[in-house]
């Protein structure tokens, strides 16, 4: 089963943070308060786009061919993700 | 067929591909306009007269396309925050003109080859032309939106201004050529 990482508090709709990390092998547990990295705060579709973009060696032309979309459509999608990252970066500070 | 493809094919087609298909379409529209005597004096004006050489019909379409392309491209340079490609604006704006083939094609039918003023044939042809012009404007809007990545009021205002100015310039150029040919 593919579980999605919850990002928003279902009670107050605030952005969630990481409080506990766990090692499955040695059962070590780390407790603290950590912000989620910007990448993990993006929508799943956007995260997949970024991974595909890296796999395509950062070539929008290859991305466009793989996605069967036009070059400007793919470039606009990348621009939207950059804009989201910039917003998250500002909000995170 | 995906209905989205009819109003926004540029999600899948842009660049050289759109330029090649658009240019083939431009030649075809010009040729059918020539044999049916359908003049396009800009995007929003159509006239009927078998009085010119093929090159004149071809020039009407070329001038109209280059003018709207120039205004949209300049608007993109001024307003867009992204790096966009000249070839995408050129190709998509040319492909967007394909619906203009509807009125000349209808005029190939015997009913519409010649008609009297204010007849149903005339209204039918003008109705079909208005529909194709509206479709072309919708396609041009989407071509501009995707090629230059503009949104909201920047997109709507710059597009409206570009269409109005290009219509004025196109008519002026075509009229000046008419007197020379």
Coordinates of C-alpha atoms in Angstrom, one line a residue:
Chain A
X1 CA 0.0 0.0 0.0
X2 CA 1.3 3.4 -1.0
X3 CA 0.7 5.8 1.9
X4 CA 0.8 9.5 1.4
X5 CA 2.7 11.6 3.9
X6 CA 0.1 13.8 5.7
X7 CA 1.2 17.5 5.5
X8 CA -1.7 19.4 7.0
X9 CA -3.1 19.0 10.5
X10 CA -6.7 17.6 10.2
X11 CA -7.7 19.5 13.3
X12 CA -6.4 23.1 12.8
X13 CA -5.1 22.9 9.2
X14 CA -1.7 24.1 10.2
X15 CA 1.5 22.6 8.6
X16 CA 2.6 19.5 10.4
X17 CA 6.2 19.0 11.6
X18 CA 8.2 15.8 12.3
X19 CA 8.4 14.9 16.0
X20 CA 9.8 11.4 16.0
X21 CA 12.0 9.3 13.7
X22 CA 12.4 5.5 14.0
X23 CA 14.9 3.0 12.8
X24 CA 13.2 -0.2 11.8
X25 CA 16.5 -2.3 12.1
X26 CA 17.7 -1.3 15.6
X27 CA 14.6 0.2 17.0
X28 CA 16.4 3.5 17.7
X29 CA 14.0 6.4 18.2
X30 CA 14.9 10.1 17.8
X31 CA 12.5 12.7 19.3
X32 CA 12.7 16.4 18.4
X33 CA 10.9 18.9 16.3
X34 CA 11.9 19.0 12.6
X35 CA 10.4 20.9 9.7
X36 CA 9.5 18.9 6.6
X37 CA 11.9 19.5 3.7
X38 CA 10.4 21.7 0.9
X39 CA 10.4 18.9 -1.6
X40 CA 8.2 16.7 0.6
X41 CA 5.7 19.6 1.1
X42 CA 5.0 19.8 -2.7
X43 CA 2.0 18.0 -4.2
X44 CA 2.7 14.3 -5.1
X45 CA 2.3 15.1 -8.8
X46 CA 4.9 17.9 -8.5
X47 CA 7.3 15.6 -6.7
X48 CA 7.0 13.0 -9.4
X49 CA 7.6 15.7 -12.1
X50 CA 10.8 16.7 -10.3
X51 CA 12.0 13.1 -10.1
X52 CA 11.2 12.5 -13.8
X53 CA 12.9 15.8 -14.7
X54 CA 16.1 14.6 -12.9
X55 CA 15.9 11.2 -14.6
X56 CA 15.6 13.0 -18.0
X57 CA 19.0 14.8 -17.1
X58 CA 17.1 18.1 -16.7
X59 CA 16.0 18.1 -20.4
X60 CA 12.6 19.6 -20.9
X61 CA 12.6 18.3 -24.5
X62 CA 13.0 14.7 -23.3
X63 CA 10.3 15.4 -20.6
X64 CA 7.9 16.7 -23.3
X65 CA 8.5 13.6 -25.4
X66 CA 8.0 11.2 -22.5
X67 CA 4.9 13.0 -21.3
X68 CA 3.5 13.4 -24.9
X69 CA 3.1 17.1 -24.2
X70 CA 4.4 20.2 -26.0
X71 CA 7.6 21.8 -24.8
X72 CA 6.0 25.1 -23.5
X73 CA 3.4 23.0 -21.6
X74 CA 6.2 21.2 -19.7
X75 CA 8.2 24.4 -19.2
X76 CA 5.1 26.1 -17.8
X77 CA 4.6 23.2 -15.4
X78 CA 8.2 23.6 -14.2
X79 CA 7.7 27.4 -13.8
X80 CA 4.6 26.6 -11.6
X81 CA 6.6 24.2 -9.4
X82 CA 9.4 26.8 -9.1
X83 CA 6.8 29.3 -8.0
X84 CA 5.4 26.9 -5.4
X85 CA 9.0 26.2 -4.1
X86 CA 9.6 29.9 -3.8
X87 CA 6.4 30.4 -1.9
X88 CA 7.1 27.5 0.4
X89 CA 10.6 28.8 1.0
X90 CA 9.3 32.2 2.0
X91 CA 6.6 30.7 4.3
X92 CA 9.2 28.4 5.9
X93 CA 11.4 31.3 6.9
Chain B
X1 CA -11.6 13.1 -30.1
X2 CA -10.7 15.0 -27.0
X3 CA -12.8 18.2 -27.1
X4 CA -9.9 20.0 -25.4
X5 CA -7.9 19.3 -28.5
X6 CA -10.2 21.5 -30.5
X7 CA -9.7 24.6 -28.4
X8 CA -6.3 24.0 -27.0
X9 CA -4.1 21.7 -29.2
X10 CA -1.0 23.5 -28.0
X11 CA -0.9 21.4 -24.8
X12 CA 0.5 18.7 -27.2
X13 CA 1.6 20.6 -30.3
X14 CA 4.0 23.6 -30.4
X15 CA 7.4 24.5 -31.9
X16 CA 8.4 23.4 -35.4
X17 CA 5.6 20.8 -35.6
X18 CA 2.9 23.5 -35.2
X19 CA 4.8 25.8 -37.6
X20 CA 4.9 23.1 -40.3
X21 CA 1.2 22.0 -39.9
X22 CA 0.2 25.7 -39.6
X23 CA 2.1 26.6 -42.8
X24 CA 0.6 23.7 -44.8
X25 CA -2.8 25.0 -43.5
X26 CA -2.0 28.5 -44.5
X27 CA -1.2 27.4 -48.1
X28 CA -4.4 25.4 -48.2
X29 CA -6.6 28.3 -46.8
X30 CA -4.9 30.7 -49.3
X31 CA -5.5 28.4 -52.2
X32 CA -9.2 27.7 -51.4
X33 CA -9.7 31.4 -50.7
X34 CA -8.2 32.1 -54.2
X35 CA -10.4 29.6 -56.1
X36 CA -13.5 30.8 -54.2
X37 CA -12.7 34.5 -54.1
X38 CA -12.8 34.8 -50.3
X39 CA -10.7 37.7 -49.0
X40 CA -9.6 38.0 -45.4
X41 CA -8.8 41.7 -44.6
X42 CA -7.5 40.9 -41.1
X43 CA -9.1 38.4 -38.7
X44 CA -12.4 40.1 -38.3
X45 CA -13.3 41.2 -41.8
X46 CA -14.2 38.9 -44.7
X47 CA -15.1 39.9 -48.3
X48 CA -16.0 38.1 -51.5
X49 CA -14.5 39.0 -54.9
X50 CA -12.7 36.9 -57.5
X51 CA -10.5 39.7 -58.6
X52 CA -6.9 38.9 -57.6
X53 CA -3.9 36.6 -58.1
X54 CA -3.1 33.8 -55.7
X55 CA -0.2 35.8 -54.2
X56 CA -2.7 38.4 -52.9
X57 CA -4.8 35.9 -51.0
X58 CA -1.6 34.4 -49.6
X59 CA -0.3 37.8 -48.6
X60 CA -3.5 38.6 -46.7
X61 CA -3.0 35.6 -44.5
X62 CA 0.7 36.1 -44.1
X63 CA 0.3 39.8 -43.1
X64 CA -2.5 39.0 -40.7
X65 CA -0.4 36.2 -39.0
X66 CA 2.9 38.1 -38.8
X67 CA 1.1 41.2 -37.4
X68 CA -0.7 39.3 -34.6
X69 CA 2.5 37.3 -33.9
X70 CA 4.5 40.4 -33.5
X71 CA 2.1 42.0 -31.0
X72 CA 1.8 38.8 -29.0
X73 CA 5.5 38.2 -29.0
X74 CA 6.3 41.7 -27.9
X75 CA 3.6 41.5 -25.2
X76 CA 5.3 38.2 -24.0
X77 CA 8.7 39.8 -23.9
X78 CA 7.4 42.8 -21.8
X79 CA 5.1 40.9 -19.5
X80 CA 6.2 37.3 -19.2
X81 CA 8.4 36.3 -16.3
X82 CA 9.6 33.1 -18.0
X83 CA 12.0 32.4 -20.9
X84 CA 9.9 31.4 -23.9
X85 CA 10.8 30.4 -27.4
X86 CA 10.1 32.4 -30.6
X87 CA 9.3 29.2 -32.5
X88 CA 6.5 28.4 -30.1
X89 CA 4.8 31.7 -30.6
X90 CA 5.4 31.6 -34.3
X91 CA 4.1 28.0 -34.7
X92 CA 1.1 28.1 -32.4
X93 CA -0.2 31.5 -33.7
X94 CA 0.0 30.1 -37.2
X95 CA -1.8 26.8 -36.3
X96 CA -4.5 28.8 -34.5
X97 CA -5.6 30.3 -37.9
X98 CA -6.7 26.9 -39.3
X99 CA -10.4 27.3 -38.5
X100 CA -10.5 30.2 -41.0
X101 CA -10.7 27.5 -43.7
X102 CA -14.4 26.9 -42.9
X103 CA -15.9 29.8 -44.9
X104 CA -13.7 29.3 -48.1
X105 CA -14.5 25.5 -48.0
X106 CA -18.3 26.3 -47.7
X107 CA -17.9 28.5 -50.7
X108 CA -16.8 25.5 -52.7
X109 CA -20.4 24.2 -52.5
X110 CA -22.6 25.2 -55.5
X111 CA -25.1 26.9 -53.1
X112 CA -22.6 29.4 -51.9
X113 CA -20.5 30.1 -55.0
X114 CA -22.5 33.2 -55.7
X115 CA -25.4 34.7 -53.7
X116 CA -27.4 37.9 -53.6
X117 CA -27.1 40.5 -50.9
X118 CA -29.1 39.7 -47.7
X119 CA -30.0 36.2 -48.9
X120 CA -29.9 33.2 -46.5
X121 CA -26.8 31.9 -48.3
X122 CA -25.1 35.2 -47.4
X123 CA -26.1 35.0 -43.7
X124 CA -25.1 31.4 -43.6
X125 CA -21.6 32.1 -44.9
X126 CA -21.2 35.1 -42.6
X127 CA -22.5 33.0 -39.6
X128 CA -20.0 30.3 -40.4
X129 CA -17.2 32.9 -40.8
X130 CA -18.0 34.5 -37.4
X131 CA -18.0 31.1 -35.8
X132 CA -14.6 30.3 -37.4
X133 CA -13.2 33.7 -36.4
X134 CA -14.4 33.2 -32.8
X135 CA -12.8 29.7 -32.8
X136 CA -9.5 31.3 -34.2
X137 CA -9.5 33.9 -31.4
X138 CA -10.0 31.2 -28.7
X139 CA -7.1 29.3 -30.3
X140 CA -4.9 32.4 -30.5
X141 CA -5.6 33.1 -26.8
X142 CA -4.6 29.6 -25.8
X143 CA -1.5 29.8 -28.1
X144 CA -0.4 33.0 -26.4
X145 CA -1.2 31.7 -22.9
X146 CA 0.9 28.5 -23.4
X147 CA 3.7 29.9 -25.5
X148 CA 4.4 32.9 -23.2
X149 CA 3.1 31.5 -19.9
X150 CA 1.0 34.5 -19.0
X151 CA -1.9 34.4 -16.5
X152 CA -4.8 36.4 -15.2
X153 CA -5.2 40.1 -16.1
X154 CA -1.7 40.3 -17.8
X155 CA -2.9 37.7 -20.2
X156 CA -6.4 39.0 -20.9
X157 CA -5.5 42.7 -21.2
X158 CA -2.3 42.2 -23.3
X159 CA -4.2 39.7 -25.6
X160 CA -7.1 42.1 -26.1
X161 CA -4.8 45.0 -26.9
X162 CA -2.7 42.9 -29.3
X163 CA -5.8 41.7 -31.2
X164 CA -7.2 45.2 -31.6
X165 CA -3.9 46.8 -32.6
X166 CA -3.0 44.0 -35.0
X167 CA -6.4 44.3 -36.7
X168 CA -5.9 48.0 -37.3
X169 CA -2.3 47.5 -38.6
X170 CA -3.3 44.5 -40.7
X171 CA -6.1 46.4 -42.4
X172 CA -3.8 49.4 -43.0
X173 CA -1.1 47.2 -44.6
X174 CA -3.6 45.1 -46.7
X175 CA -5.3 48.3 -47.9
X176 CA -2.0 49.9 -48.9
X177 CA -1.1 46.7 -50.8
X178 CA -4.5 46.6 -52.6
X179 CA -3.9 49.9 -54.2
X180 CA -0.4 48.9 -55.5
X181 CA -1.5 45.5 -57.0

